[in-house]
PDB file of C-alpha atoms and ligand atoms in Angstrom:
ATOM      1  CA  MET A   1      33.696 -33.061  46.497  1.00 98.00           C
ATOM      2  CA  LYS A   2      32.777 -35.023  49.607  1.00 98.00           C
ATOM      3  CA  ILE A   3      34.605 -38.430  50.188  1.00 98.00           C
ATOM      4  CA  ILE A   4      32.976 -41.526  51.424  1.00 99.00           C
ATOM      5  CA  ALA A   5      35.352 -44.375  52.396  1.00 99.00           C
ATOM      6  CA  HIS A   6      33.831 -47.304  50.494  1.00 99.00           C
ATOM      7  CA  ARG A   7      33.456 -50.591  52.517  1.00 99.00           C
ATOM      8  CA  GLY A   8      35.869 -48.803  55.035  1.00 98.00           C
ATOM      9  CA  ALA A   9      39.373 -47.790  53.860  1.00 98.00           C
ATOM     10  CA  SER A  10      39.119 -50.936  51.658  1.00 98.00           C
ATOM     11  CA  GLY A  11      42.062 -50.144  49.341  1.00 98.00           C
ATOM     12  CA  ASN A  12      44.622 -50.741  52.102  1.00 98.00           C
ATOM     13  CA  TYR A  13      42.725 -52.669  54.606  1.00 98.00           C
ATOM     14  CA  PRO A  14      40.511 -55.703  54.168  1.00 99.00           C
ATOM     15  CA  GLU A  15      37.093 -54.538  53.126  1.00 99.00           C
ATOM     16  CA  ASN A  16      34.315 -54.319  55.687  1.00 98.00           C
ATOM     17  CA  THR A  17      36.573 -55.090  58.648  1.00 98.00           C
ATOM     18  CA  ILE A  18      37.284 -53.305  61.997  1.00 98.00           C
ATOM     19  CA  ALA A  19      40.743 -52.623  60.597  1.00 98.00           C
ATOM     20  CA  ALA A  20      39.290 -50.749  57.540  1.00 99.00           C
ATOM     21  CA  PHE A  21      36.736 -48.920  59.570  1.00 99.00           C
ATOM     22  CA  LYS A  22      39.177 -47.748  62.247  1.00 98.00           C
ATOM     23  CA  GLU A  23      41.281 -46.457  59.488  1.00 98.00           C
ATOM     24  CA  ALA A  24      38.204 -44.598  57.913  1.00 98.00           C
ATOM     25  CA  ALA A  25      37.304 -43.151  61.451  1.00 98.00           C
ATOM     26  CA  ARG A  26      40.795 -41.693  61.595  1.00 98.00           C
ATOM     27  CA  LEU A  27      40.370 -39.713  58.327  1.00 98.00           C
ATOM     28  CA  PRO A  28      38.620 -36.304  58.055  1.00 97.00           C
ATOM     29  CA  VAL A  29      36.292 -37.365  55.449  1.00 98.00           C
ATOM     30  CA  PHE A  30      32.570 -36.838  55.009  1.00 98.00           C
ATOM     31  CA  GLY A  31      31.467 -40.537  55.383  1.00 98.00           C
ATOM     32  CA  VAL A  32      31.771 -44.101  55.399  1.00 99.00           C
ATOM     33  CA  GLU A  33      29.839 -46.824  53.622  1.00 99.00           C
ATOM     34  CA  PHE A  34      29.292 -50.543  54.582  1.00 99.00           C
ATOM     35  CA  ASP A  35      27.093 -53.437  53.479  1.00 99.00           C
ATOM     36  CA  VAL A  36      24.738 -55.166  55.715  1.00 99.00           C
ATOM     37  CA  HIS A  37      23.399 -58.858  55.644  1.00 99.00           C
ATOM     38  CA  MET A  38      21.575 -60.851  58.200  1.00 98.00           C
ATOM     39  CA  ALA A  39      22.631 -64.167  59.734  1.00 98.00           C
ATOM     40  CA  ALA A  40      20.630 -67.221  60.393  1.00 98.00           C
ATOM     41  CA  ASP A  41      19.854 -66.012  63.926  1.00 98.00           C
ATOM     42  CA  GLY A  42      18.872 -62.569  62.778  1.00 98.00           C
ATOM     43  CA  GLU A  43      22.127 -60.900  63.661  1.00 98.00           C
ATOM     44  CA  LEU A  44      23.135 -57.997  61.501  1.00 98.00           C
ATOM     45  CA  VAL A  45      26.560 -58.470  59.982  1.00 99.00           C
ATOM     46  CA  VAL A  46      28.832 -56.226  57.774  1.00 99.00           C
ATOM     47  CA  ILE A  47      29.978 -57.990  54.781  1.00 99.00           C
ATOM     48  CA  HIS A  48      29.743 -57.195  50.962  1.00 99.00           C
ATOM     49  CA  ASP A  49      28.855 -60.624  49.421  1.00 99.00           C
ATOM     50  CA  GLU A  50      26.029 -63.035  50.072  1.00 98.00           C
ATOM     51  CA  THR A  51      28.770 -65.527  50.950  1.00 98.00           C
ATOM     52  CA  ILE A  52      31.823 -65.472  53.057  1.00 98.00           C
ATOM     53  CA  ASP A  53      33.976 -67.412  50.234  1.00 98.00           C
ATOM     54  CA  ARG A  54      35.760 -64.433  48.838  1.00 98.00           C
ATOM     55  CA  THR A  55      36.655 -62.504  51.944  1.00 98.00           C
ATOM     56  CA  SER A  56      37.275 -65.497  54.620  1.00 98.00           C
ATOM     57  CA  ASN A  57      38.908 -68.642  54.946  1.00 98.00           C
ATOM     58  CA  GLY A  58      35.330 -70.407  54.926  1.00 98.00           C
ATOM     59  CA  THR A  59      32.649 -71.164  52.514  1.00 98.00           C
ATOM     60  CA  SER A  60      28.961 -70.632  53.108  1.00 97.00           C
ATOM     61  CA  TYR A  61      26.038 -68.139  52.607  1.00 98.00           C
ATOM     62  CA  VAL A  62      25.820 -65.729  55.398  1.00 98.00           C
ATOM     63  CA  LYS A  63      21.980 -66.394  55.773  1.00 98.00           C
ATOM     64  CA  ASP A  64      22.899 -70.097  56.490  1.00 98.00           C
ATOM     65  CA  MET A  65      25.147 -69.451  59.605  1.00 98.00           C
ATOM     66  CA  SER A  66      24.570 -68.045  63.043  1.00 98.00           C
ATOM     67  CA  LEU A  67      26.729 -65.209  64.201  1.00 98.00           C
ATOM     68  CA  ALA A  68      28.909 -67.494  66.344  1.00 98.00           C
ATOM     69  CA  GLU A  69      29.596 -69.571  63.325  1.00 98.00           C
ATOM     70  CA  LEU A  70      30.497 -66.526  61.201  1.00 98.00           C
ATOM     71  CA  LYS A  71      32.754 -65.240  63.977  1.00 98.00           C
ATOM     72  CA  SER A  72      34.850 -68.414  63.765  1.00 98.00           C
ATOM     73  CA  TYR A  73      36.338 -67.577  60.388  1.00 98.00           C
ATOM     74  CA  ASP A  74      39.224 -65.278  59.456  1.00 98.00           C
ATOM     75  CA  PHE A  75      38.305 -62.209  57.320  1.00 98.00           C
ATOM     76  CA  GLY A  76      41.828 -60.596  57.213  1.00 98.00           C
ATOM     77  CA  SER A  77      44.357 -63.330  55.681  1.00 98.00           C
ATOM     78  CA  TRP A  78      42.821 -63.255  52.272  1.00 98.00           C
ATOM     79  CA  PHE A  79      43.892 -59.581  52.024  1.00 98.00           C
ATOM     80  CA  ALA A  80      47.229 -59.830  53.630  1.00 98.00           C
ATOM     81  CA  PRO A  81      48.923 -61.869  56.370  1.00 98.00           C
ATOM     82  CA  GLU A  82      49.229 -59.082  58.815  1.00 98.00           C
ATOM     83  CA  PHE A  83      45.303 -58.959  58.999  1.00 98.00           C
ATOM     84  CA  HIS A  84      44.985 -62.484  60.230  1.00 98.00           C
ATOM     85  CA  GLY A  85      42.551 -62.721  63.019  1.00 97.00           C
ATOM     86  CA  GLU A  86      40.073 -60.025  61.632  1.00 98.00           C
ATOM     87  CA  THR A  87      36.561 -61.402  62.053  1.00 98.00           C
ATOM     88  CA  ILE A  88      33.230 -60.379  60.527  1.00 98.00           C
ATOM     89  CA  PRO A  89      31.947 -57.276  62.150  1.00 98.00           C
ATOM     90  CA  THR A  90      28.268 -56.924  63.602  1.00 99.00           C
ATOM     91  CA  LEU A  91      26.573 -53.730  62.626  1.00 98.00           C
ATOM     92  CA  LYS A  92      26.726 -52.748  66.349  1.00 98.00           C
ATOM     93  CA  GLU A  93      30.578 -53.087  66.406  1.00 98.00           C
ATOM     94  CA  VAL A  94      30.696 -51.007  63.405  1.00 98.00           C
ATOM     95  CA  LEU A  95      28.672 -48.227  64.775  1.00 98.00           C
ATOM     96  CA  ASP A  96      30.663 -48.330  67.972  1.00 98.00           C
ATOM     97  CA  ILE A  97      33.864 -47.297  65.864  1.00 98.00           C
ATOM     98  CA  PHE A  98      32.008 -44.186  64.868  1.00 98.00           C
ATOM     99  CA  ASP A  99      30.454 -43.363  68.196  1.00 97.00           C
ATOM    100  CA  SER A 100      32.708 -40.412  68.777  1.00 95.00           C
ATOM    101  CA  THR A 101      33.356 -39.149  65.135  1.00 98.00           C
ATOM    102  CA  ASP A 102      31.007 -36.968  62.920  1.00 97.00           C
ATOM    103  CA  HIS A 103      31.194 -39.292  59.710  1.00 98.00           C
ATOM    104  CA  LYS A 104      27.977 -39.899  57.805  1.00 98.00           C
ATOM    105  CA  LEU A 105      27.193 -43.500  58.024  1.00 99.00           C
ATOM    106  CA  ASN A 106      26.044 -44.970  54.735  1.00 99.00           C
ATOM    107  CA  ILE A 107      24.366 -48.372  55.691  1.00 99.00           C
ATOM    108  CA  GLU A 108      23.804 -50.197  52.567  1.00 99.00           C
ATOM    109  CA  LEU A 109      21.084 -53.047  52.927  1.00 99.00           C
ATOM    110  CA  LYS A 110      22.000 -56.054  50.824  1.00 98.00           C
ATOM    111  CA  SER A 111      18.534 -57.389  50.384  1.00 98.00           C
ATOM    112  CA  ASP A 112      18.610 -57.263  46.732  1.00 98.00           C
ATOM    113  CA  ILE A 113      19.360 -61.134  46.474  1.00 98.00           C
ATOM    114  CA  PHE A 114      17.919 -62.600  49.566  1.00 98.00           C
ATOM    115  CA  PRO A 115      15.226 -60.621  50.989  1.00 98.00           C
ATOM    116  CA  TYR A 116      16.254 -60.869  54.746  1.00 98.00           C
ATOM    117  CA  GLU A 117      12.664 -60.613  56.352  1.00 97.00           C
ATOM    118  CA  GLY A 118      12.771 -57.988  59.132  1.00 98.00           C
ATOM    119  CA  MET A 119      16.151 -56.477  58.345  1.00 98.00           C
ATOM    120  CA  VAL A 120      14.793 -53.104  57.746  1.00 98.00           C
ATOM    121  CA  GLN A 121      13.105 -52.928  61.154  1.00 98.00           C
ATOM    122  CA  LYS A 122      16.160 -54.219  62.949  1.00 98.00           C
ATOM    123  CA  VAL A 123      18.479 -51.688  61.418  1.00 98.00           C
ATOM    124  CA  LEU A 124      15.981 -48.852  62.189  1.00 98.00           C
ATOM    125  CA  GLU A 125      15.676 -50.096  65.896  1.00 98.00           C
ATOM    126  CA  LEU A 126      19.358 -49.934  66.193  1.00 98.00           C
ATOM    127  CA  ILE A 127      19.597 -46.466  64.671  1.00 98.00           C
ATOM    128  CA  GLU A 128      16.798 -45.172  66.895  1.00 98.00           C
ATOM    129  CA  GLU A 129      18.287 -46.806  70.157  1.00 98.00           C
ATOM    130  CA  ARG A 130      21.685 -44.919  69.362  1.00 98.00           C
ATOM    131  CA  GLN A 131      20.079 -41.794  68.158  1.00 98.00           C
ATOM    132  CA  LEU A 132      21.809 -41.684  64.903  1.00 98.00           C
ATOM    133  CA  GLU A 133      18.910 -40.710  62.927  1.00 98.00           C
ATOM    134  CA  SER A 134      20.563 -37.475  61.452  1.00 98.00           C
ATOM    135  CA  ARG A 135      23.824 -39.363  60.748  1.00 98.00           C
ATOM    136  CA  VAL A 136      22.699 -42.153  58.635  1.00 98.00           C
ATOM    137  CA  ILE A 137      22.034 -42.591  54.878  1.00 99.00           C
ATOM    138  CA  ILE A 138      20.355 -45.898  54.201  1.00 99.00           C
ATOM    139  CA  SER A 139      20.833 -47.092  50.597  1.00 99.00           C
ATOM    140  CA  SER A 140      19.941 -50.194  48.606  1.00 98.00           C
ATOM    141  CA  PHE A 141      19.775 -51.806  45.163  1.00 98.00           C
ATOM    142  CA  ASP A 142      16.626 -53.292  46.804  1.00 98.00           C
ATOM    143  CA  HIS A 143      14.133 -50.263  46.419  1.00 98.00           C
ATOM    144  CA  THR A 144      11.483 -51.750  48.300  1.00 98.00           C
ATOM    145  CA  ALA A 145      13.649 -51.847  51.313  1.00 98.00           C
ATOM    146  CA  ILE A 146      14.353 -48.035  51.261  1.00 98.00           C
ATOM    147  CA  GLN A 147      10.574 -47.541  50.533  1.00 98.00           C
ATOM    148  CA  LEU A 148      10.012 -49.201  53.855  1.00 98.00           C
ATOM    149  CA  VAL A 149      12.562 -47.324  55.720  1.00 98.00           C
ATOM    150  CA  LYS A 150      10.655 -44.023  54.699  1.00 98.00           C
ATOM    151  CA  ARG A 151       7.365 -45.530  55.622  1.00 98.00           C
ATOM    152  CA  ILE A 152       8.500 -46.575  59.050  1.00 98.00           C
ATOM    153  CA  ASN A 153      10.717 -43.350  59.675  1.00 98.00           C
ATOM    154  CA  PRO A 154      10.361 -40.590  57.267  1.00 98.00           C
ATOM    155  CA  GLN A 155      13.269 -38.629  59.063  1.00 96.00           C
ATOM    156  CA  ILE A 156      15.851 -41.135  57.876  1.00 98.00           C
ATOM    157  CA  GLU A 157      17.745 -40.080  54.665  1.00 98.00           C
ATOM    158  CA  THR A 158      17.572 -42.811  52.076  1.00 98.00           C
ATOM    159  CA  ALA A 159      19.251 -43.355  48.669  1.00 99.00           C
ATOM    160  CA  ALA A 160      18.315 -45.650  45.694  1.00 98.00           C
ATOM    161  CA  LEU A 161      21.492 -47.522  44.209  1.00 98.00           C
ATOM    162  CA  PHE A 162      21.630 -48.069  40.461  1.00 98.00           C
ATOM    163  CA  MET A 163      24.284 -49.385  38.040  1.00 97.00           C
ATOM    164  CA  GLU A 164      22.103 -48.567  34.864  1.00 96.00           C
ATOM    165  CA  VAL A 165      21.901 -45.670  32.428  1.00 96.00           C
ATOM    166  CA  LEU A 166      18.633 -44.226  33.622  1.00 96.00           C
ATOM    167  CA  VAL A 167      15.679 -42.474  31.674  1.00 97.00           C
ATOM    168  CA  HIS A 168      13.872 -39.748  33.745  1.00 96.00           C
ATOM    169  CA  PRO A 169      15.389 -40.865  37.059  1.00 98.00           C
ATOM    170  CA  LEU A 170      13.821 -38.038  39.038  1.00 98.00           C
ATOM    171  CA  ASP A 171      10.285 -39.368  38.424  1.00 97.00           C
ATOM    172  CA  TYR A 172      11.318 -42.798  39.784  1.00 98.00           C
ATOM    173  CA  LEU A 173      13.273 -41.472  42.682  1.00 98.00           C
ATOM    174  CA  HIS A 174      10.164 -39.427  43.876  1.00 98.00           C
ATOM    175  CA  LYS A 175       8.018 -42.375  43.312  1.00 98.00           C
ATOM    176  CA  ILE A 176       9.836 -44.663  45.650  1.00 98.00           C
ATOM    177  CA  PRO A 177      10.602 -42.033  47.346  1.00 98.00           C
ATOM    178  CA  ALA A 178      14.354 -41.668  47.869  1.00 98.00           C
ATOM    179  CA  ASP A 179      16.274 -38.630  49.065  1.00 98.00           C
ATOM    180  CA  ALA A 180      19.333 -39.377  46.894  1.00 98.00           C
ATOM    181  CA  LEU A 181      20.840 -41.220  44.079  1.00 98.00           C
ATOM    182  CA  HIS A 182      23.882 -43.492  44.385  1.00 98.00           C
ATOM    183  CA  ILE A 183      24.979 -44.491  40.982  1.00 98.00           C
ATOM    184  CA  LEU A 184      27.832 -46.328  39.303  1.00 98.00           C
ATOM    185  CA  PHE A 185      30.610 -44.045  37.699  1.00 97.00           C
ATOM    186  CA  PRO A 186      29.853 -44.365  33.828  1.00 93.00           C
ATOM    187  CA  ALA A 187      26.146 -44.119  34.291  1.00 96.00           C
ATOM    188  CA  ALA A 188      26.467 -40.940  36.690  1.00 97.00           C
ATOM    189  CA  ILE A 189      27.711 -38.773  33.746  1.00 95.00           C
ATOM    190  CA  ARG A 190      25.019 -39.585  31.353  1.00 96.00           C
ATOM    191  CA  PRO A 191      22.861 -36.571  30.331  1.00 95.00           C
ATOM    192  CA  SER A 192      19.708 -37.908  32.252  1.00 95.00           C
ATOM    193  CA  ILE A 193      21.523 -37.342  35.502  1.00 97.00           C
ATOM    194  CA  THR A 194      21.552 -33.745  35.062  1.00 96.00           C
ATOM    195  CA  GLU A 195      17.901 -33.442  35.963  1.00 97.00           C
ATOM    196  CA  VAL A 196      18.616 -35.019  39.244  1.00 98.00           C
ATOM    197  CA  ILE A 197      21.655 -32.739  39.975  1.00 98.00           C
ATOM    198  CA  LYS A 198      19.738 -29.581  38.791  1.00 97.00           C
ATOM    199  CA  SER A 199      16.816 -30.535  41.267  1.00 98.00           C
ATOM    200  CA  GLY A 200      19.235 -30.295  44.222  1.00 98.00           C
ATOM    201  CA  MET A 201      18.946 -34.005  45.122  1.00 98.00           C
ATOM    202  CA  PRO A 202      22.369 -35.288  46.196  1.00 98.00           C
ATOM    203  CA  VAL A 203      24.102 -37.625  43.553  1.00 98.00           C
ATOM    204  CA  ARG A 204      26.841 -39.872  44.697  1.00 98.00           C
ATOM    205  CA  THR A 205      28.995 -42.020  42.489  1.00 98.00           C
ATOM    206  CA  PHE A 206      30.769 -45.359  43.322  1.00 98.00           C
ATOM    207  CA  THR A 207      33.504 -46.576  42.978  1.00 98.00           C
ATOM    208  CA  VAL A 208      35.944 -43.841  42.254  1.00 98.00           C
ATOM    209  CA  ASN A 209      39.591 -44.419  42.841  1.00 98.00           C
ATOM    210  CA  ASP A 210      41.109 -42.427  40.079  1.00 98.00           C
ATOM    211  CA  GLU A 211      41.535 -38.662  40.454  1.00 98.00           C
ATOM    212  CA  SER A 212      40.772 -37.731  36.671  1.00 98.00           C
ATOM    213  CA  TYR A 213      37.247 -39.508  37.162  1.00 98.00           C
ATOM    214  CA  ALA A 214      36.747 -37.659  40.372  1.00 98.00           C
ATOM    215  CA  THR A 215      37.484 -34.515  38.523  1.00 98.00           C
ATOM    216  CA  ILE A 216      34.955 -35.240  35.858  1.00 98.00           C
ATOM    217  CA  LEU A 217      32.258 -36.048  38.526  1.00 98.00           C
ATOM    218  CA  LYS A 218      33.106 -32.834  40.390  1.00 98.00           C
ATOM    219  CA  GLN A 219      32.561 -30.740  37.188  1.00 97.00           C
ATOM    220  CA  ALA A 220      29.243 -32.707  36.495  1.00 97.00           C
ATOM    221  CA  GLY A 221      27.975 -31.540  39.947  1.00 98.00           C
ATOM    222  CA  VAL A 222      28.077 -34.819  41.727  1.00 98.00           C
ATOM    223  CA  GLN A 223      28.093 -34.422  45.549  1.00 98.00           C
ATOM    224  CA  SER A 224      30.265 -37.318  46.707  1.00 98.00           C
ATOM    225  CA  ILE A 225      32.276 -40.100  45.561  1.00 98.00           C
ATOM    226  CA  PHE A 226      32.589 -43.612  47.229  1.00 99.00           C
ATOM    227  CA  THR A 227      36.295 -44.552  47.307  1.00 99.00           C
ATOM    228  CA  ASP A 228      38.545 -47.378  48.425  1.00 99.00           C
ATOM    229  CA  TYR A 229      41.318 -44.759  48.964  1.00 98.00           C
ATOM    230  CA  PRO A 230      39.735 -42.065  50.992  1.00 98.00           C
ATOM    231  CA  GLU A 231      42.973 -40.581  52.186  1.00 98.00           C
ATOM    232  CA  LYS A 232      44.442 -40.332  48.758  1.00 98.00           C
ATOM    233  CA  MET A 233      41.183 -38.681  47.292  1.00 98.00           C
ATOM    234  CA  ALA A 234      40.855 -36.234  50.436  1.00 98.00           C
ATOM    235  CA  ASN A 235      44.279 -35.107  49.852  1.00 98.00           C
ATOM    236  CA  PHE A 236      43.716 -34.583  46.258  1.00 98.00           C
ATOM    237  CA  PHE A 237      40.772 -32.457  46.663  1.00 97.00           C
ATOM    238  CA  SER A 238      42.231 -30.353  49.528  1.00 95.00           C
ATOM    239  CA  LYS A 239      45.033 -29.194  47.166  1.00 86.00           C
TER     240      LYS A 239
HETATM  241  O1  G3P B 301      26.996 -48.074  48.129  1.00 91.90           O
HETATM  242  C1  G3P B 301      27.894 -47.942  46.975  1.00 91.90           C
HETATM  243  C2  G3P B 301      28.364 -49.144  46.484  1.00 91.90           C
HETATM  244  O2  G3P B 301      29.001 -49.812  47.635  1.00 91.90           O
HETATM  245  C3  G3P B 301      27.444 -50.121  45.742  1.00 91.90           C
HETATM  246  O3  G3P B 301      28.025 -51.206  45.215  1.00 91.90           O
HETATM  247  O4  G3P B 301      28.664 -53.533  45.108  1.00 91.90           O
HETATM  248  O5  G3P B 301      30.180 -51.868  46.291  1.00 91.90           O
HETATM  249  O6  G3P B 301      28.166 -52.517  47.300  1.00 91.90           O
HETATM  250  P1  G3P B 301      28.788 -52.464  46.038  1.00 91.90           P
HETATM  251 MG1   MG B 302      28.267 -51.263  49.132  1.00 91.90          MG
END
């Protein structure tokens, strides 16, 4: 089973922060996942929600603030006092951390609520500039975004994200097209997913923090799990 650190090592560090990514970078795991939104001035930032309310000491939509404004808030204290002073990372800052590692970089484009015009092109430019084409997996619940990724650069691995129980998923995945299926835990073990696994297309499942669920997924043929506890899960599977 391949392990992907979900929002960095987000079980023990504030999600999607430099602290969480530095911890993930230290671990010998397959990959790291993080969520990308676009600020008012077009800067790409790494945060899960559309707003900064849950994970900072501020309140606002990401899309309504410049990077400088976003950077003025504390993204660590909500999690624990020792993380006071963590700021929202830019996509570039996160990529810097993994410059000298070989982790797969799963960039999740959060354009499913707000379309963030031009975000796909900006992300691809950055990947090409840094020659990360073979290291990235671009995923999204916004399947038009991953369709656009393939149209611009067919070399880049893409994945369609789903929460639902699917009917004939392979037909739809080929139609987009997407290279992999990223799916929520209970839906991942429904019979319809078998056709995807049998086809050889990677199936990766989120968010799996429990060893018994991870064992079930391994038996089902799932390639990777996204987990908030990458070290614990890596230790479990190395036994
Ligand atoms: O990319 C896997 C997982 O992160 C998708 O859900 O809400 O945690 O971004 P979410
Ligand atoms: Mg995500």
